[in-house]
Amino acid sequence: MKSIALGALVLFCAFSMLEAATDKVVCYFGSWATYRTGNGKFDVEDINPNLCTHIIYSFVGLDATTNTVKSLDTWNDVSLKSLQRFIALKSKNPSVKLMLAIGGWNEGSTSYSNMAASSSSRKTFIDSVVNFLQTNGFDGFDIDWEYPTQRGGSAQDRTNFVTLLSELRTRFSSLGYLLSIAVGASKDLLSTAYNVPEINKYVDFVNLMTYDFHSFWDGKTGHNAPLYAASWEGSSSIFNIDASVRGWLDGGLTSSKLVLGVPAYAQTYTLASSGSNGVGASVSAGGSAGPYSQQAGFLTYLEVCEILKTGYTKVWDDVQKVPYAYLGSQWISYDDVTSIGLKVAYAKSKNLGGVMVWSIESEDDKNVCGGGAYPILGAINTAIKGGSSGTGTTTAPAVTTAAPAVTTTKAATVTTTASSSGTLTCKNGYAKDPASCQYFYQCDNG
């Protein structure tokens, strides 16, 4: 009887793992990158659709007068046929899901708040969404309303947003369209902007924007996408991935619907004093603009990997599980294949639905830096499939300056805060805890 029960437990464990597989790789595509120059220019044809399960074209907008979907760049979208060329990616990977995103930071919140406030304007909007998807051949729709109840929105947005999602789901169900949303990472938005249990009923997945936790607006250096709270912040800090994920799961979202966002870009800073260059150092402004993105305080991953070759000191923060780098007055908070591998392992440990990248055009798609094309997406795919990316270990990269405590052991290391038990035979890569479906290890026996 005991052996039968054990067998049933093993079967249930395997079934649970299958049901909760972390298998989505959601890639946002910023279509404006076609206007970048040199190595930074990125067109639809530069997308490798075999590295993503879902690719989301960003962005279209909302016409505040008619409450209908509108192109934000008719020259690129229509005249240059970017939308049509995007859908043609199906010829390279018929199984990839091609979706359309509306909104984004620049769109604001007011027009979305007004549209969602009445049944007639919601119907007009939904009709236009369906027409746009059908006309262009998309597989689904992503709403990036930043954010309900915020930035000119109203207190009723939290309720109206759910109503909008409910009505979209009803319309989409008969048409087979996917419905996703992109949501702010800050845990305090759960009580103001998002009714998680209700959202859970209607969306296929939620793209959690777990980045931009810190920027030069803070007046001090901080990590763009820390995995855990800093020791000096304490466990109550909400400005990290772990707090955000736990907030959504505790709030009532099914874990398989939560997709963890990771950045393929950096937040950058200009230090107030080049002699003070750690986390929390005072800053005077955003970092210098990069040659392709040309935006102070921001660098694409491609710009980061090029710039790091010019003499930057790289430091690994083993508490928050991310790197940073500095040279003179410039300070960069970025992600590399090591920190990305740890984030994927974390997503697996929480049985999340997958990982989302903002955004694919920021990658080193042409192998300019010599680490292989698409290093971030490569690390994600390798980690999701259970292998080792070669550098995706819990061991820190070589450190050339004083840094937080760095793990240098080559033993199997738990990548989740939960406890586990059992004997583990650990090889390079990712391994499941022998005693539990919920825990994963990342191993480097090199």
Coordinates of C-alpha atoms in Angstrom, one line a residue:
M1 CA 0.0 0.0 0.0
K2 CA 2.9 2.4 0.8
S3 CA 4.6 1.8 -2.5
I4 CA 1.3 2.4 -4.4
A5 CA 0.8 5.7 -2.5
L6 CA 4.4 6.7 -3.3
G7 CA 3.9 5.8 -6.9
A8 CA 0.7 7.9 -7.0
L9 CA 2.6 10.8 -5.4
V10 CA 5.4 10.6 -8.0
L11 CA 2.8 10.5 -10.8
F12 CA 1.0 13.5 -9.3
C13 CA 4.3 15.3 -8.9
A14 CA 5.1 14.7 -12.6
F15 CA 1.6 15.8 -13.7
S16 CA 1.9 19.0 -11.6
M17 CA 5.2 19.9 -13.2
L18 CA 3.7 19.3 -16.6
E19 CA 0.7 21.4 -15.9
A20 CA 2.8 24.2 -14.4
A21 CA 5.6 24.2 -17.0
T22 CA 7.5 27.5 -17.3
D23 CA 7.6 27.4 -21.1
K24 CA 6.5 30.8 -22.5
V25 CA 9.1 33.1 -23.9
V26 CA 7.3 36.4 -24.6
C27 CA 9.2 38.9 -26.7
Y28 CA 8.1 42.5 -27.1
F29 CA 9.2 44.2 -30.3
G30 CA 9.7 48.0 -30.3
S31 CA 9.0 48.8 -33.9
W32 CA 10.6 52.3 -33.6
A33 CA 14.1 50.6 -33.7
T34 CA 13.9 50.7 -37.5
Y35 CA 14.9 54.4 -37.2
R36 CA 18.1 53.6 -35.2
T37 CA 21.4 53.7 -37.1
G38 CA 24.5 51.5 -37.4
N39 CA 24.5 48.3 -35.3
G40 CA 21.4 49.5 -33.4
K41 CA 19.1 49.5 -36.4
F42 CA 16.6 46.7 -36.0
D43 CA 13.9 45.8 -38.4
V44 CA 11.2 43.1 -38.4
E45 CA 13.4 40.8 -40.4
D46 CA 16.0 40.9 -37.7
I47 CA 13.7 39.1 -35.3
N48 CA 14.5 35.4 -34.8
P49 CA 10.9 33.9 -34.3
N50 CA 12.4 30.6 -33.1
L51 CA 13.6 32.1 -29.9
C52 CA 10.1 33.3 -28.7
T53 CA 6.8 31.5 -28.3
H54 CA 5.0 34.8 -28.4
I55 CA 6.1 38.1 -30.1
I56 CA 4.2 41.3 -29.4
Y57 CA 4.3 44.2 -31.8
S58 CA 4.5 47.5 -29.9
F59 CA 2.7 49.8 -30.0
V60 CA -0.6 50.9 -31.5
G61 CA -2.6 53.6 -29.7
L62 CA -6.1 54.7 -28.8
D63 CA -7.8 57.5 -30.6
A64 CA -9.3 59.5 -27.8
T65 CA -12.0 61.0 -29.9
T66 CA -13.3 57.8 -31.6
N67 CA -12.3 55.2 -29.0
T68 CA -10.8 53.1 -31.7
V69 CA -7.4 51.6 -32.3
K70 CA -5.0 53.8 -34.3
S71 CA -1.5 53.4 -35.7
L72 CA 1.1 55.5 -33.9
D73 CA 3.4 55.5 -36.9
T74 CA 1.5 55.0 -40.2
W75 CA 4.8 55.5 -42.2
N76 CA 6.4 52.4 -40.6
D77 CA 3.3 50.4 -39.9
V78 CA 1.5 50.9 -43.2
S79 CA 3.7 52.6 -45.8
L80 CA 6.7 50.4 -45.0
K81 CA 4.4 47.5 -44.3
S82 CA 5.9 46.7 -41.0
L83 CA 2.7 45.1 -39.7
Q84 CA 2.5 42.9 -42.8
R85 CA 6.1 42.0 -42.6
F86 CA 5.7 41.1 -38.9
I87 CA 2.9 38.7 -39.7
A88 CA 5.2 37.1 -42.3
L89 CA 7.4 35.8 -39.5
K90 CA 4.9 32.9 -39.4
S91 CA 6.6 31.6 -42.5
K92 CA 9.8 31.0 -40.4
N93 CA 8.0 29.6 -37.4
P94 CA 4.4 28.6 -38.0
S95 CA 3.8 27.9 -34.3
V96 CA 4.9 31.3 -32.9
K97 CA 2.0 33.5 -31.7
L98 CA 2.1 37.0 -33.1
M99 CA 0.3 39.6 -31.0
L100 CA -0.4 43.3 -31.0
A101 CA 0.1 45.6 -28.0
I102 CA -1.7 48.9 -27.4
G103 CA -0.6 51.5 -24.9
G104 CA 2.8 52.0 -23.3
W105 CA 4.1 54.8 -21.1
N106 CA 3.9 57.5 -23.7
E107 CA 0.2 56.9 -24.3
G108 CA -0.6 57.8 -20.7
S109 CA -3.8 56.7 -18.9
T110 CA -6.5 59.3 -19.4
S111 CA -7.9 58.2 -22.8
Y112 CA -8.0 54.6 -21.6
S113 CA -9.8 55.6 -18.4
N114 CA -12.4 57.5 -20.5
M115 CA -12.9 54.6 -23.0
A116 CA -13.3 52.0 -20.2
A117 CA -15.9 54.1 -18.4
S118 CA -18.9 53.4 -20.5
S119 CA -20.4 50.3 -22.2
S120 CA -20.8 52.1 -25.5
S121 CA -17.2 53.3 -25.8
R122 CA -15.9 49.9 -24.7
K123 CA -18.0 48.2 -27.4
T124 CA -16.6 50.7 -30.0
F125 CA -13.1 49.9 -28.8
I126 CA -13.6 46.2 -28.9
D127 CA -15.1 46.3 -32.3
S128 CA -12.1 48.2 -33.6
V129 CA -9.7 45.8 -31.9
V130 CA -11.3 42.8 -33.5
N131 CA -11.3 44.5 -36.9
F132 CA -7.6 45.4 -36.6
L133 CA -6.6 41.9 -35.6
Q134 CA -8.6 40.3 -38.4
T135 CA -7.4 42.7 -41.0
N136 CA -3.8 42.2 -40.2
G137 CA -3.7 38.6 -39.1
F138 CA -2.7 38.8 -35.5
D139 CA -3.1 35.9 -33.0
G140 CA -4.0 38.0 -30.0
F141 CA -4.0 41.4 -28.2
D142 CA -2.0 42.8 -25.3
I143 CA -3.2 45.8 -23.3
D144 CA -0.4 47.9 -21.8
W145 CA -2.5 50.5 -19.9
E146 CA 0.0 52.4 -17.7
Y147 CA -1.8 52.5 -15.3
P148 CA -5.5 52.1 -14.3
T149 CA -6.3 54.8 -11.6
Q150 CA -2.9 56.5 -12.2
R151 CA -1.6 59.3 -14.3
G152 CA -4.9 61.0 -15.0
G153 CA -7.1 58.0 -14.5
S154 CA -10.0 57.7 -12.2
A155 CA -10.8 55.7 -9.1
Q156 CA -13.3 53.6 -11.1
D157 CA -10.6 52.3 -13.4
R158 CA -9.9 49.3 -11.2
T159 CA -13.5 48.1 -11.8
N160 CA -13.8 49.3 -15.4
F161 CA -10.6 47.6 -16.4
V162 CA -11.9 44.2 -15.3
T163 CA -15.2 44.9 -17.2
L164 CA -13.2 45.7 -20.3
L165 CA -11.2 42.5 -20.0
S166 CA -14.4 40.5 -19.4
E167 CA -16.0 41.9 -22.5
L168 CA -12.9 41.4 -24.6
R169 CA -12.7 37.8 -23.4
T170 CA -16.3 37.2 -24.4
R171 CA -15.7 38.5 -27.8
F172 CA -12.3 36.8 -28.2
S173 CA -13.5 33.3 -27.1
S174 CA -15.5 32.7 -30.3
L175 CA -12.6 34.0 -32.5
G176 CA -9.7 32.2 -30.8
Y177 CA -7.7 35.3 -29.9
L178 CA -5.3 35.4 -27.0
L179 CA -5.7 38.2 -24.4
S180 CA -2.8 39.4 -22.3
I181 CA -2.0 42.5 -20.2
A182 CA 1.2 44.2 -19.2
V183 CA 1.1 45.4 -15.6
G184 CA 3.2 47.5 -13.3
A185 CA 5.5 45.7 -11.0
S186 CA 5.1 47.8 -7.9
K187 CA 3.2 45.7 -5.3
D188 CA 1.2 48.8 -4.1
L189 CA -0.6 48.9 -7.4
L190 CA -2.5 45.7 -6.4
S191 CA -4.7 47.6 -4.0
T192 CA -5.3 50.6 -6.4
A193 CA -5.1 49.5 -10.0
Y194 CA -5.5 45.8 -10.3
N195 CA -8.2 43.4 -9.0
V196 CA -6.1 40.3 -9.3
P197 CA -8.8 37.6 -8.7
E198 CA -11.1 39.1 -11.3
I199 CA -8.3 39.7 -13.8
N200 CA -7.4 36.0 -13.4
K201 CA -10.7 35.0 -14.8
Y202 CA -10.3 36.7 -18.2
V203 CA -6.7 36.9 -19.3
D204 CA -4.5 34.2 -20.9
F205 CA -1.4 35.6 -19.2
V206 CA -0.1 38.6 -17.4
N207 CA 3.3 40.2 -18.4
L208 CA 4.8 41.5 -15.2
M209 CA 7.0 44.5 -15.9
T210 CA 9.6 43.6 -13.2
Y211 CA 12.2 46.3 -14.1
D212 CA 12.6 50.1 -13.7
F213 CA 12.6 49.5 -9.9
H214 CA 15.2 52.2 -9.7
S215 CA 16.4 55.0 -12.0
F216 CA 18.4 58.2 -11.9
W217 CA 15.2 60.0 -10.7
D218 CA 15.8 58.5 -7.3
G219 CA 18.8 60.7 -6.9
K220 CA 21.0 57.7 -6.1
T221 CA 22.2 54.5 -7.9
G222 CA 20.1 51.4 -7.7
H223 CA 19.4 48.2 -9.6
N224 CA 17.1 48.2 -12.6
A225 CA 15.7 44.7 -11.9
P226 CA 17.0 43.2 -8.6
L227 CA 15.8 39.7 -7.9
Y228 CA 15.7 40.2 -4.1
A229 CA 15.6 43.0 -1.7
A230 CA 19.0 44.5 -0.5
S231 CA 20.0 43.5 3.0
W232 CA 19.8 47.2 4.1
E233 CA 16.2 47.5 2.7
G234 CA 14.9 44.7 4.8
S235 CA 12.3 42.1 3.8
S236 CA 9.5 44.7 3.6
S237 CA 11.0 46.2 0.4
I238 CA 8.7 46.1 -2.6
F239 CA 11.2 47.2 -5.1
N240 CA 12.4 43.8 -6.3
I241 CA 11.2 40.9 -8.4
D242 CA 10.5 38.5 -5.6
A243 CA 8.2 41.0 -3.8
S244 CA 6.3 41.7 -7.0
V245 CA 5.9 38.0 -8.0
R246 CA 4.7 37.1 -4.5
G247 CA 2.3 40.0 -4.5
W248 CA 0.6 38.8 -7.6
L249 CA 0.5 35.1 -6.6
D250 CA -0.7 35.9 -3.1
G251 CA -3.2 38.3 -4.6
G252 CA -4.9 35.4 -6.5
L253 CA -3.3 35.1 -9.9
T254 CA -2.8 31.5 -11.1
S255 CA 1.0 31.0 -11.3
S256 CA 0.9 29.6 -14.8
K257 CA -0.6 32.9 -16.0
L258 CA 2.1 35.0 -14.6
V259 CA 5.0 35.8 -17.0
L260 CA 8.1 37.3 -15.4
G261 CA 9.5 40.3 -17.2
V262 CA 13.3 40.7 -17.7
P263 CA 15.0 43.7 -19.3
A264 CA 17.4 43.6 -22.3
Y265 CA 18.4 47.2 -21.4
A266 CA 20.1 49.1 -18.6
Q267 CA 19.3 52.1 -16.3
T268 CA 22.3 54.4 -16.3
Y269 CA 23.4 57.2 -14.0
T270 CA 25.9 60.0 -13.8
L271 CA 27.6 59.9 -10.4
A272 CA 27.8 63.0 -8.3
S273 CA 31.3 61.9 -7.3
S274 CA 33.4 59.4 -9.2
G275 CA 34.9 58.4 -5.9
S276 CA 31.5 57.1 -4.6
N277 CA 30.4 54.3 -7.0
G278 CA 28.5 51.7 -5.0
V279 CA 24.8 50.9 -4.8
G280 CA 23.1 54.0 -3.2
A281 CA 25.7 56.5 -4.4
S282 CA 24.5 60.0 -5.1
V283 CA 23.9 60.9 -8.7
S284 CA 23.5 64.2 -10.6
A285 CA 21.6 63.0 -13.7
G286 CA 21.0 60.1 -16.0
G287 CA 23.9 58.4 -17.7
S288 CA 25.2 59.5 -21.1
A289 CA 23.0 58.6 -24.0
G290 CA 24.1 55.6 -26.1
P291 CA 24.9 55.9 -29.9
Y292 CA 21.8 54.0 -31.0
S293 CA 19.0 54.7 -28.5
Q294 CA 20.2 58.3 -27.9
Q295 CA 18.4 58.5 -24.6
A296 CA 20.0 59.8 -21.4
G297 CA 19.6 57.3 -18.5
F298 CA 19.1 54.3 -20.8
L299 CA 21.2 51.9 -22.8
T300 CA 20.2 48.9 -24.8
Y301 CA 21.9 45.6 -24.1
L302 CA 23.8 46.0 -27.3
E303 CA 25.1 49.4 -26.2
V304 CA 26.0 48.0 -22.8
C305 CA 28.0 45.1 -24.1
E306 CA 29.9 47.4 -26.4
I307 CA 30.5 50.0 -23.7
L308 CA 31.7 47.5 -21.2
K309 CA 34.7 46.8 -23.4
T310 CA 36.0 50.3 -22.9
G311 CA 37.4 49.8 -19.4
Y312 CA 34.4 49.6 -17.1
T313 CA 34.8 47.9 -13.7
K314 CA 32.1 45.2 -13.4
V315 CA 30.7 44.3 -10.0
W316 CA 28.4 41.4 -9.0
D317 CA 25.8 42.1 -6.2
D318 CA 25.3 38.7 -4.7
V319 CA 22.4 39.8 -2.5
Q320 CA 20.3 41.2 -5.2
K321 CA 21.7 38.8 -7.9
V322 CA 22.5 41.4 -10.5
P323 CA 25.6 43.1 -11.9
Y324 CA 26.5 46.7 -12.2
A325 CA 29.5 48.6 -13.8
Y326 CA 31.1 51.9 -13.6
L327 CA 33.8 54.0 -15.2
G328 CA 34.6 57.6 -14.1
S329 CA 31.2 59.3 -13.5
Q330 CA 29.2 56.7 -15.4
W331 CA 27.3 53.9 -13.6
I332 CA 25.3 51.2 -15.3
S333 CA 22.7 48.8 -13.8
Y334 CA 22.2 46.0 -16.3
D335 CA 21.4 42.3 -16.7
D336 CA 23.7 39.7 -18.2
V337 CA 23.4 36.0 -18.9
T338 CA 24.2 35.1 -15.3
S339 CA 21.5 37.2 -13.8
I340 CA 19.0 36.2 -16.5
G341 CA 19.7 32.5 -15.8
L342 CA 18.9 33.1 -12.1
K343 CA 15.7 34.9 -12.9
V344 CA 14.5 32.0 -15.1
A345 CA 15.4 29.5 -12.4
Y346 CA 13.4 31.7 -10.0
A347 CA 10.4 31.7 -12.4
K348 CA 10.6 27.9 -12.5
S349 CA 10.7 27.7 -8.7
K350 CA 7.4 29.6 -8.6
N351 CA 5.9 27.5 -11.4
L352 CA 5.3 30.7 -13.4
G353 CA 4.1 30.5 -17.0
G354 CA 7.2 31.8 -18.5
V355 CA 9.6 34.8 -19.1
M356 CA 9.0 38.0 -21.0
V357 CA 11.7 40.2 -22.5
W358 CA 11.5 43.9 -22.9
S359 CA 12.5 44.2 -25.6
I360 CA 13.9 42.1 -28.5
E361 CA 15.3 45.0 -30.6
S362 CA 17.6 45.9 -27.7
E363 CA 19.5 42.6 -28.0
D364 CA 22.8 41.9 -29.7
D365 CA 21.1 40.2 -32.6
K366 CA 24.2 40.4 -34.9
N367 CA 26.8 39.1 -32.5
V368 CA 28.5 42.5 -32.4
C369 CA 30.0 41.8 -29.0
G370 CA 31.3 38.3 -29.7
G371 CA 29.2 36.3 -27.2
G372 CA 26.9 34.9 -29.8
A373 CA 23.8 36.4 -31.4
Y374 CA 20.9 37.0 -29.0
P375 CA 22.7 36.3 -25.7
I376 CA 19.8 37.3 -23.5
L377 CA 17.2 35.2 -25.3
G378 CA 19.7 32.4 -25.7
A379 CA 20.3 32.3 -22.0
I380 CA 16.5 32.3 -21.4
N381 CA 15.9 29.5 -23.8
T382 CA 18.7 27.4 -22.5
A383 CA 17.5 27.9 -18.9
I384 CA 13.9 27.2 -19.7
K385 CA 14.8 24.0 -21.4
G386 CA 16.8 22.9 -18.4
G387 CA 20.4 23.2 -19.6
S388 CA 23.2 25.5 -18.7
S389 CA 24.0 28.6 -20.7
G390 CA 27.7 28.3 -19.8
T391 CA 27.7 31.4 -17.7
G392 CA 24.3 31.2 -16.0
T393 CA 25.5 30.0 -12.6
T394 CA 25.1 31.3 -9.1
T395 CA 28.8 32.0 -9.0
A396 CA 29.5 35.6 -9.6
P397 CA 31.6 36.8 -12.6
A398 CA 35.2 37.9 -12.0
V399 CA 35.1 41.0 -9.7
T400 CA 37.7 43.7 -10.1
T401 CA 36.7 45.9 -7.2
A402 CA 35.4 45.7 -3.7
A403 CA 31.8 44.3 -3.9
P404 CA 29.1 42.7 -1.8
A405 CA 29.8 39.2 -0.6
V406 CA 30.4 37.0 -3.6
T407 CA 29.6 33.3 -3.8
T408 CA 32.6 31.4 -5.1
T409 CA 31.8 27.8 -4.3
K410 CA 31.0 25.5 -7.1
A411 CA 28.4 23.5 -5.2
A412 CA 24.7 23.2 -6.0
T413 CA 23.1 26.4 -4.8
V414 CA 19.4 26.9 -4.0
T415 CA 17.9 29.6 -6.3
T416 CA 14.8 30.0 -4.2
T417 CA 14.3 31.1 -0.6
A418 CA 12.2 28.1 0.1
S419 CA 13.7 25.2 2.0
S420 CA 14.1 21.7 0.5
S421 CA 15.3 18.3 1.3
G422 CA 16.5 15.1 -0.2
T423 CA 19.7 13.9 -1.9
L424 CA 20.5 15.7 -5.2
T425 CA 22.8 14.5 -7.9
C426 CA 23.7 17.8 -9.4
K427 CA 25.2 18.3 -12.8
N428 CA 25.8 21.5 -14.7
G429 CA 22.5 23.2 -15.4
Y430 CA 19.1 23.2 -13.7
A431 CA 17.8 20.3 -11.6
K432 CA 14.6 19.6 -9.8
D433 CA 14.6 19.0 -6.0
P434 CA 14.3 15.2 -5.6
A435 CA 11.8 15.7 -2.7
S436 CA 9.5 18.4 -4.2
C437 CA 8.1 19.6 -7.5
Q438 CA 8.3 23.2 -6.4
Y439 CA 12.0 23.7 -6.0
F440 CA 14.8 24.0 -8.6
Y441 CA 18.6 24.2 -8.3
Q442 CA 21.1 25.8 -10.6
C443 CA 24.4 23.9 -10.6
D444 CA 27.9 24.5 -11.7
N445 CA 30.4 21.8 -11.0
G446 CA 33.0 23.3 -13.2

